[in-house]
CSV table of C-alpha atoms and ligand atoms in Angstrom, one decimal:
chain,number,residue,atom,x,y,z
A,4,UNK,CA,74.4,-55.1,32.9
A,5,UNK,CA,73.2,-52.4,30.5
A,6,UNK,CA,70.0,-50.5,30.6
A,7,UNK,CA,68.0,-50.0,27.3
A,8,UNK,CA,66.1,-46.8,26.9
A,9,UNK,CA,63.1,-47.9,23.8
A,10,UNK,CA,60.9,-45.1,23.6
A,11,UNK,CA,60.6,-43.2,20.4
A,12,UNK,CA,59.4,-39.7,20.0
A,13,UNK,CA,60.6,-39.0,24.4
A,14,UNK,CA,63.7,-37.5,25.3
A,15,UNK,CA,65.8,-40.5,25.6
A,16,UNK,CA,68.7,-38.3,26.5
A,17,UNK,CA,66.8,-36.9,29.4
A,18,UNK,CA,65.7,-40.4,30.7
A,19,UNK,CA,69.6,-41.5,30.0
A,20,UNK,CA,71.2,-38.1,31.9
A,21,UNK,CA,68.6,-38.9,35.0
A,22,UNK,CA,69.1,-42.0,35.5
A,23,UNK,CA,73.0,-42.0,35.6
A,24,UNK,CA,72.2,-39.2,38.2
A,25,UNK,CA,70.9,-41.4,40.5
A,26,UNK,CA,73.7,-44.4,39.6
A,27,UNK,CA,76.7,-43.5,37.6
A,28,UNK,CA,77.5,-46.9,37.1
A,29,UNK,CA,74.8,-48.0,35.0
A,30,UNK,CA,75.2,-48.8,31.1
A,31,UNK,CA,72.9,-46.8,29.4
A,32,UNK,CA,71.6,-47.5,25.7
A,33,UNK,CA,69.6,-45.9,23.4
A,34,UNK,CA,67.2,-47.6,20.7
A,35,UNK,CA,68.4,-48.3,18.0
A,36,UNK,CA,72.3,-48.3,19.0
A,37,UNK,CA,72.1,-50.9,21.5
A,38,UNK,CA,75.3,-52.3,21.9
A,39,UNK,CA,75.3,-56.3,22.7
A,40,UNK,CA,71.6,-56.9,23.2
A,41,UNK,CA,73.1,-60.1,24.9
A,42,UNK,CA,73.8,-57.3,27.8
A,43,UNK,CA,70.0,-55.9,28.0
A,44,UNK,CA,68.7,-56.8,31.2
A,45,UNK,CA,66.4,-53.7,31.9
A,46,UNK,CA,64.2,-51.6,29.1
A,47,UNK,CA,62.7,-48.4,30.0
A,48,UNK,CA,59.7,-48.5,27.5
A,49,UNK,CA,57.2,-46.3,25.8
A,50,UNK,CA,55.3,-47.5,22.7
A,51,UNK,CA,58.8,-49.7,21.3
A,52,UNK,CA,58.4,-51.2,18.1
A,53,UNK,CA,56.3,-54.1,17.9
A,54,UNK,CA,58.4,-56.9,18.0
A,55,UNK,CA,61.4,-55.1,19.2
A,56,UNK,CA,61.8,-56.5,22.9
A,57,UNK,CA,61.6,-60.0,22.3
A,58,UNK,CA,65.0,-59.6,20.1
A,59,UNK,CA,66.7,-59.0,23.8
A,60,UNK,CA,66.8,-62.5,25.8
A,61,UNK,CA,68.3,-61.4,28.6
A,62,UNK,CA,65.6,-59.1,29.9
A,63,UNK,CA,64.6,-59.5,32.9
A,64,UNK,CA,62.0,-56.2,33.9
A,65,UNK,CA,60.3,-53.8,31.4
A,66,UNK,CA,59.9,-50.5,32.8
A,67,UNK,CA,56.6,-48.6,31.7
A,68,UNK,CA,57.0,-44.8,31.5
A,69,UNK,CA,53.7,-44.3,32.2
A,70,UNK,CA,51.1,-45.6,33.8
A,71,UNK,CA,49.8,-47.7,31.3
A,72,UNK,CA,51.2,-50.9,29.8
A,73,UNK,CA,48.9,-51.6,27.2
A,74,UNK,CA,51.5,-50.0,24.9
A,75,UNK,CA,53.2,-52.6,25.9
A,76,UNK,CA,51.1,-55.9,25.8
A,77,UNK,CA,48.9,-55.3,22.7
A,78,UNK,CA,52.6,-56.2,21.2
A,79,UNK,CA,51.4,-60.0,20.1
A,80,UNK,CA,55.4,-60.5,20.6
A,81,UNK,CA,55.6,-59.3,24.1
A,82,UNK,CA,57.7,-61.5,25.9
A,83,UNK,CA,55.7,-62.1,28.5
A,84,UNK,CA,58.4,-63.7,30.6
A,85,UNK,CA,59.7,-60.6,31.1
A,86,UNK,CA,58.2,-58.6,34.7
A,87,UNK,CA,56.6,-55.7,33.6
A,88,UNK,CA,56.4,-52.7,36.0
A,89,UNK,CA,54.7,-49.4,35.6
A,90,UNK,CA,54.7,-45.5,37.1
A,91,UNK,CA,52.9,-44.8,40.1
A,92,UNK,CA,54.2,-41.2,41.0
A,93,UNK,CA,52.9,-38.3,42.9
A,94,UNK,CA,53.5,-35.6,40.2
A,95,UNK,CA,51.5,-38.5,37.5
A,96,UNK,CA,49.0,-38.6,40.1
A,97,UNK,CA,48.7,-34.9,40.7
A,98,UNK,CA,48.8,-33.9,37.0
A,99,UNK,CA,45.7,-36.1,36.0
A,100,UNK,CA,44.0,-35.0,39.6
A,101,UNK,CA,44.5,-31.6,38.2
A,102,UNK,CA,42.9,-32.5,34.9
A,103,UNK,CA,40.3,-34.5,36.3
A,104,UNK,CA,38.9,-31.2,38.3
A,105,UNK,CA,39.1,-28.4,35.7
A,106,UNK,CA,37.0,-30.5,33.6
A,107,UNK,CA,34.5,-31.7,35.8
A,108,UNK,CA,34.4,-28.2,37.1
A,109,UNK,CA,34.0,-27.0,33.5
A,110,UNK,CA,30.8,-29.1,33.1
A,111,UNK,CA,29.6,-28.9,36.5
A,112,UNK,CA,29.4,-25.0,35.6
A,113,UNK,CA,28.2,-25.7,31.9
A,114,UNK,CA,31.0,-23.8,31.0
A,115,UNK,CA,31.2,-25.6,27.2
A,116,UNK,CA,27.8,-24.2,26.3
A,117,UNK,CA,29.0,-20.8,27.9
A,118,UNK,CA,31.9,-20.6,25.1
A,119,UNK,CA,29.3,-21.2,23.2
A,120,UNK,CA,26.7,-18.3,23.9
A,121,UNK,CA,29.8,-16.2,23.8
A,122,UNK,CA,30.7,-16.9,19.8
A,123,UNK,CA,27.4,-16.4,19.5
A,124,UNK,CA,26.9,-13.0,21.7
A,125,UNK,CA,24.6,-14.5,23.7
A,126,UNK,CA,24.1,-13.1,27.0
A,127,UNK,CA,21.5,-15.3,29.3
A,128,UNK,CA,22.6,-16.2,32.9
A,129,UNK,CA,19.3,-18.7,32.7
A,130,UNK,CA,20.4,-20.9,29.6
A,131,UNK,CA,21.6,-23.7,31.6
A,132,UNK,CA,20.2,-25.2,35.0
A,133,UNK,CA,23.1,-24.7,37.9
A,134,UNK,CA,22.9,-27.6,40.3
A,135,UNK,CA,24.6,-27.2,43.7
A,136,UNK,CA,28.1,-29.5,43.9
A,137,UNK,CA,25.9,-31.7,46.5
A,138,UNK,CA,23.8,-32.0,43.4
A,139,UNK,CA,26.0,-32.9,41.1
A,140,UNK,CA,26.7,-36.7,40.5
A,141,UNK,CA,30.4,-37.8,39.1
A,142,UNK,CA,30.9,-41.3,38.1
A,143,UNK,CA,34.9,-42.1,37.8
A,144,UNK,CA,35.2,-45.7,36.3
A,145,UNK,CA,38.7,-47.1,37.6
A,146,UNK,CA,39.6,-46.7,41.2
A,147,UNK,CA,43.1,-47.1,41.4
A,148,UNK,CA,45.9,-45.4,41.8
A,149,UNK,CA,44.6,-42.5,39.3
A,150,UNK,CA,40.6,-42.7,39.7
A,151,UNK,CA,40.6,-43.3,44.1
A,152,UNK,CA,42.5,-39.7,44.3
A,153,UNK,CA,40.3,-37.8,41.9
A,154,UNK,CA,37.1,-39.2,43.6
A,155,UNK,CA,38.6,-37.9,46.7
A,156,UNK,CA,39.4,-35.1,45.7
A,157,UNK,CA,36.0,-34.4,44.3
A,158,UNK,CA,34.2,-35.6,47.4
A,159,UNK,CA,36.3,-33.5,48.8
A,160,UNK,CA,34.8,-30.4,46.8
A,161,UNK,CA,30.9,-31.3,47.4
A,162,UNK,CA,30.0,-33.7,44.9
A,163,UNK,CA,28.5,-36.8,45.0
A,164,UNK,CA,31.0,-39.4,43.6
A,165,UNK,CA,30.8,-42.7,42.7
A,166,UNK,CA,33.3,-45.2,41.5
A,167,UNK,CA,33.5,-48.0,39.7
A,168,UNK,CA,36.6,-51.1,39.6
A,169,UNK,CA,36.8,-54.6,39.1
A,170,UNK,CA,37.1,-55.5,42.1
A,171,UNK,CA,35.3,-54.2,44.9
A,172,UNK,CA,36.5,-51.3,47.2
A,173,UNK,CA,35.3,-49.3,50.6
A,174,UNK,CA,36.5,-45.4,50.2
A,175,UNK,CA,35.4,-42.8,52.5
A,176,UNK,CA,32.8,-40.6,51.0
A,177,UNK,CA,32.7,-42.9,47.7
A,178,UNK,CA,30.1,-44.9,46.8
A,179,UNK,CA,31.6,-47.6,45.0
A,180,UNK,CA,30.7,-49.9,42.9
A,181,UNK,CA,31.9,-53.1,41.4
A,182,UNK,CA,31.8,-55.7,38.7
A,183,UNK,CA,29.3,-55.7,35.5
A,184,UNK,CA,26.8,-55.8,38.0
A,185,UNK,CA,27.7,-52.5,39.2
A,186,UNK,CA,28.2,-50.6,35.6
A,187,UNK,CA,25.0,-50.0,35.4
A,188,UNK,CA,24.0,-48.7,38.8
A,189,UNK,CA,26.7,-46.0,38.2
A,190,UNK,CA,25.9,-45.0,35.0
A,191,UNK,CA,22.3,-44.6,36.0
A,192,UNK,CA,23.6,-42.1,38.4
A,193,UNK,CA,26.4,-40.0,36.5
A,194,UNK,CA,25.4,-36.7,35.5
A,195,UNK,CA,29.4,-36.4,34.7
A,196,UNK,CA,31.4,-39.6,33.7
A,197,UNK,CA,35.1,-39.4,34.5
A,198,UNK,CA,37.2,-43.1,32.4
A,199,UNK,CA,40.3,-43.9,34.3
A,200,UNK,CA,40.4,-47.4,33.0
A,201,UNK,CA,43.8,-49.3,32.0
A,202,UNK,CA,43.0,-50.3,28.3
A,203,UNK,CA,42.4,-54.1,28.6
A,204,UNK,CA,40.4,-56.8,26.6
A,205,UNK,CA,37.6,-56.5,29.2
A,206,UNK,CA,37.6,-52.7,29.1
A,207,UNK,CA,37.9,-52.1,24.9
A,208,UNK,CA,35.1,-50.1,23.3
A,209,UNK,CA,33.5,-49.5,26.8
A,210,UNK,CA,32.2,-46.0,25.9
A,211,UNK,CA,29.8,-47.0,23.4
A,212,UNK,CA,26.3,-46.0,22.1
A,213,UNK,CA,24.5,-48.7,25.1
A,214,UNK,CA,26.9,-46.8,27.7
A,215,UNK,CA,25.7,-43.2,26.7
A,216,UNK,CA,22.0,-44.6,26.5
A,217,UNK,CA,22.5,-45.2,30.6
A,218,UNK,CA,23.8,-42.1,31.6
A,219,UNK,CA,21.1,-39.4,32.6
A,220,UNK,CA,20.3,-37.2,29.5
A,221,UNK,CA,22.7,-34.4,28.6
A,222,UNK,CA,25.5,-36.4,30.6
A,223,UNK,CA,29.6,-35.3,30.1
A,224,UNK,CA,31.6,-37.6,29.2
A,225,UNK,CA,35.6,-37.0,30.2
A,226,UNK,CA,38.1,-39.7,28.4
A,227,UNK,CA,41.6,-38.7,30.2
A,228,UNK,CA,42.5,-43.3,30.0
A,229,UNK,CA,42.6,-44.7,26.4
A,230,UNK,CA,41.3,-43.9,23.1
A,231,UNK,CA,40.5,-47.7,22.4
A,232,UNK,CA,38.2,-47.4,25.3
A,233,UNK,CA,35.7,-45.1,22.7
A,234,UNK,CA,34.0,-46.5,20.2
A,235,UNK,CA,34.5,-43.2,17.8
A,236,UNK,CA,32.0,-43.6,15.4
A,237,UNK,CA,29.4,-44.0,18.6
A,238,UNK,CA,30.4,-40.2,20.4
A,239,UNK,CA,28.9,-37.8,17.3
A,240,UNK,CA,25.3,-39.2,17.2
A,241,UNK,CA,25.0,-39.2,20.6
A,242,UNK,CA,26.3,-36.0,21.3
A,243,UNK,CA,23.9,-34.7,18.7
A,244,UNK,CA,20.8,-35.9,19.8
A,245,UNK,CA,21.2,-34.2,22.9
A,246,UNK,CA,21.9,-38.0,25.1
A,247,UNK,CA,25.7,-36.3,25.8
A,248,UNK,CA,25.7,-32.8,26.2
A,249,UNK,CA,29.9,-32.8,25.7
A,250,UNK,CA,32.7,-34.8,25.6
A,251,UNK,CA,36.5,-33.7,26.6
A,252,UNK,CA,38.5,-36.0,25.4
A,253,UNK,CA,42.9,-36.6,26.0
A,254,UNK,CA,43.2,-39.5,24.0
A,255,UNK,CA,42.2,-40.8,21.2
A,256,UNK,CA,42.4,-44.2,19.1
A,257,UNK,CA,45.0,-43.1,16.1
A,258,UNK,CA,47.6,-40.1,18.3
A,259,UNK,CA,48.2,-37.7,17.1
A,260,UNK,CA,44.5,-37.2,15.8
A,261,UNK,CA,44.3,-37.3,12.2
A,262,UNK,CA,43.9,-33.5,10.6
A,263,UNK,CA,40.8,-34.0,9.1
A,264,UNK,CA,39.1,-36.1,11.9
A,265,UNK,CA,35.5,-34.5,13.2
A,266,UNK,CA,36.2,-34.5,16.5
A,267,UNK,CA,38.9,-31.5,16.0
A,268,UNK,CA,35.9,-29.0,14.8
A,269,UNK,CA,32.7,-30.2,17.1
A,270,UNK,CA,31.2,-27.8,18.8
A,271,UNK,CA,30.3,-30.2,21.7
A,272,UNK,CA,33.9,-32.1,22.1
A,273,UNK,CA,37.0,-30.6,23.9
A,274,UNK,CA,40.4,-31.9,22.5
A,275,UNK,CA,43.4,-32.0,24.5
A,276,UNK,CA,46.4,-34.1,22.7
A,277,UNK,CA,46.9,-37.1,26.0
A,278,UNK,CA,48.7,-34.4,28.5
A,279,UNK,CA,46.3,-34.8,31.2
A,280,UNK,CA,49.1,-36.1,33.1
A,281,UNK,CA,52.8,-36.2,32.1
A,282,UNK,CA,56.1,-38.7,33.2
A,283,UNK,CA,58.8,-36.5,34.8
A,284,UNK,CA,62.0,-38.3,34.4
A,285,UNK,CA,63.3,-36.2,37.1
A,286,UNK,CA,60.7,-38.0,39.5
A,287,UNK,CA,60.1,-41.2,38.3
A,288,UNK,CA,64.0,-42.3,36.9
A,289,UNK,CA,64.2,-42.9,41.1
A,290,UNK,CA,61.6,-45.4,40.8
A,291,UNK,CA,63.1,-47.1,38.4
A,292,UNK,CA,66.7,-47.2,39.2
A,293,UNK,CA,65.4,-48.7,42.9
A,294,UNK,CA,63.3,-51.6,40.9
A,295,UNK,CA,66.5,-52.4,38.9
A,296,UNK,CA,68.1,-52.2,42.6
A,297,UNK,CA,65.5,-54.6,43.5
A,298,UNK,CA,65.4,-57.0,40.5
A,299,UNK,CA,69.4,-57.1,40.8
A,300,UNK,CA,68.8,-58.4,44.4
A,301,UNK,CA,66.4,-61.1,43.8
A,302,UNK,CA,63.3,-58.7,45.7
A,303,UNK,CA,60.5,-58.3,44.1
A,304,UNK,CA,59.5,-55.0,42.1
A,305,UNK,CA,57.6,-52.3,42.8
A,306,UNK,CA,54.4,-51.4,41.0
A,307,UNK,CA,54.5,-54.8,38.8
A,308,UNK,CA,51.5,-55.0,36.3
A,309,UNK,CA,49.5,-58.7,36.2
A,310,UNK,CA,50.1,-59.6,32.6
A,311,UNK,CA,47.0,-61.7,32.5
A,312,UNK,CA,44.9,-59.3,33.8
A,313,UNK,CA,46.8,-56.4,31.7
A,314,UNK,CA,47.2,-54.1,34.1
B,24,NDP,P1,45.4,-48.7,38.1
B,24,NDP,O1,45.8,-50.0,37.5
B,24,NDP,O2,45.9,-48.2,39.4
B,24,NDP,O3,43.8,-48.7,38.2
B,24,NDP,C1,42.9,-49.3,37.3
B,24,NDP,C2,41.5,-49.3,37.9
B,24,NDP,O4,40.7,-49.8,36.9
B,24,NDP,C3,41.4,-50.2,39.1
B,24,NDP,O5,40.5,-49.7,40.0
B,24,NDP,C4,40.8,-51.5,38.5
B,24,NDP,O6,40.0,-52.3,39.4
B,24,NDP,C5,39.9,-50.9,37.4
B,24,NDP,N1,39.6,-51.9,36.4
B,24,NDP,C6,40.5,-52.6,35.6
B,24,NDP,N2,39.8,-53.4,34.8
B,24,NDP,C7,38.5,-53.3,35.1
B,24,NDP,C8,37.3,-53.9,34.6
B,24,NDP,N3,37.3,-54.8,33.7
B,24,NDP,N4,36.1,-53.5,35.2
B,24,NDP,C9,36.1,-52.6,36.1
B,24,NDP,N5,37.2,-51.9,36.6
B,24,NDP,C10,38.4,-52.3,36.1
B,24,NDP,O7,45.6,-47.6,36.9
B,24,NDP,P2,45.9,-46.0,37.1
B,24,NDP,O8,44.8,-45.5,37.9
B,24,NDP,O9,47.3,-45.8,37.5
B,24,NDP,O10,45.8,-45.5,35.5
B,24,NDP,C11,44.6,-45.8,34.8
B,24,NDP,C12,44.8,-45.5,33.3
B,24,NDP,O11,45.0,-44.1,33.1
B,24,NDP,C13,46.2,-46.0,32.8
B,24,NDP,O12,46.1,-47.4,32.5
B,24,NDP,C14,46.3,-45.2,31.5
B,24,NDP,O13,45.7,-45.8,30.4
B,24,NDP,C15,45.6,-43.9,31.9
B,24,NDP,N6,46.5,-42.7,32.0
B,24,NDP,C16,46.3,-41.7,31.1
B,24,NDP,C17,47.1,-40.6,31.2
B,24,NDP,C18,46.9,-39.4,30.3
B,24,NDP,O14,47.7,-38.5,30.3
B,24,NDP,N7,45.8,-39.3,29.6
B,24,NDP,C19,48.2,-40.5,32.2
B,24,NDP,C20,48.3,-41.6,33.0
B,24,NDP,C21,47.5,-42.7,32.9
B,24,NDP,P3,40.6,-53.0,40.7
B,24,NDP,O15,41.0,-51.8,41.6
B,24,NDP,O16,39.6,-53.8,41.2
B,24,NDP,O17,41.9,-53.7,40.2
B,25,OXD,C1,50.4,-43.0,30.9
B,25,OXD,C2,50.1,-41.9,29.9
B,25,OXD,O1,49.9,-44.1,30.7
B,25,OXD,O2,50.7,-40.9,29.9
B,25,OXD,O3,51.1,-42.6,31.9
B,25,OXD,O4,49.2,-42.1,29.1
């Protein structure tokens, strides 16, 4: 059985070293010097070339190294026979919880427009109206495994938060939301909206000029999910006529963002290059060395993605 590590532009080596940590035995291979690909049974995947894993016919699991698989599925040769598992992990979880509150904090404070005053030499403590936290309404759309812990953790602060998932859910503290139906009812109510969606058909271009025009005026907008989940073009106008006060933004549709693309320069748009939260091989190769351990004995895997549903 060998294990095929396909993700370029990671440390492969790193991924390779820490998982023959946790089993010497394994055969490891790196992309493109794969040995038999007869041999392939698991791939350890991030953004492989489309096309690339149907070539191995004996794969049985796909291993995500992160939390998202659309990477993965928008590949129109995915060989969707194949299980496809993704990272749930503690440090993932705690680096975008981490993210999530410095930048809701950040707006809750109107700390953007304070950088502001500041290139301008501005001094006026009364610029900007300073709700209390029990004020404040945060709308997280996703509530799994990333999106339920930062609404806790909010709550958990003094804000009112309110989530929004497919399906519907009862979390202490959370009001929550569900379905189309629900969209609206939480936008209506978001002074600060927080997308932790997967990046699925049903979620594409979701923040989009309608969106913006159902959040209270002067709402922030935090993207920490997908870049296809923005319709670009839409973020600009409405950020300019005062309908979004700011955006803060972690990923974006073309990675890394183009040099000459507007949003690197706007006053009103916070750019972080998709490192709200970040893999750690030395975490998460344990995860995935137990779901080979797993596959190997017939048992089903852990954290297993519905392909249908794409996530
Ligand atoms: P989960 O699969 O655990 O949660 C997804 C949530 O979105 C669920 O609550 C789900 O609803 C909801 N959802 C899915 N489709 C819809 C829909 N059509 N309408 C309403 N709600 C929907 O994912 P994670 O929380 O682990 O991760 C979320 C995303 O965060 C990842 O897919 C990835 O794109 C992104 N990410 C970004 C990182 C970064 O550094 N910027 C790092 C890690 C992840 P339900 O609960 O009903 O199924
Ligand atoms: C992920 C990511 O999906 O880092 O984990 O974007």
């Amino acid at each position: 059985m060998s294990v095929l590590i396909i993700a370029p532009g990671l440390k492969s080596e790193w991924w390779a070293s820490e998982l023959s940590r946790h089993d010497p035995d394994l055969e490891v291979c790196i992309w493109p010097d794969i040995g038999d690909p007869n041999a392939v049974e698991y791939a350890l995947a991030w953004k492989p070339p489309p096309g690339a894993l149907a070539t191995f016919t004996n794969l049985k699991v796909v291993f995500s190294l992160g939390a998202g698989v659309d990477h993965l599925l928008t590949d129109p040769n995915f060989p969707t026979r194949v299980v496809v598992s993704r990272v749930v992990d503690p440090y993932l979880t705690a680096g975008m919880r981490e993210y999530v509150l410095l930048h809701v904090l950040r707006a809750h404070k109107n700390q953007p427009a304070l950088d502001q005053q500041q290139r301008d030499h501005i001094w006026d403590d009364r610029a900007h109206e300073l709700r209390q936290a029990d004020e404040q309404t945060i709308g997280i759309l996703g509530l799994g495994e990333l999106g339920h812990n930062c609404a806790v953790a909010l709550a958990a602060l003094g804000f009112d938060v309110a989530g929004w998932s497919r399906t519907a859910k009862d979390i202490a503290g959370i009001t929550c939301f569900d379905d189309r139906g629900g969209l609206d009812a939480i936008l209506g109510r978001s002074r600060i909206l927080v997308c932790l969606l997967p990046l699925t058909p049903e979620t594409e271009g979701i923040l989009n000029a309608d969106l913006f025009s159902k959040l209270p005026k002067g709402a922030h907008l935090i993207n920490a999910a997908r870049g296809g989940h923005l319709v670009e073009e839409n973020l600009i106008p409405a950020l300019e006529s005062g309908r979004l006060a700011h955006a803060t933004l972690d990923v974006f549709r073309s990675e890394p963002l183009p040099d000459a693309h507007p949003f690197w320069d706007h006053p009103q748009i916070t750019v972080t290059p998709h490192n709200a939260s970040i893999t750690d091989p030395r975490s998460v190769a344990r995860q995935i060395v137990d779901g080979m351990a797993c596959s190997a004995r017939g048992e089903a895997v852990p954290n297993t993605v519905d392909v249908k549903l794409g996530y």
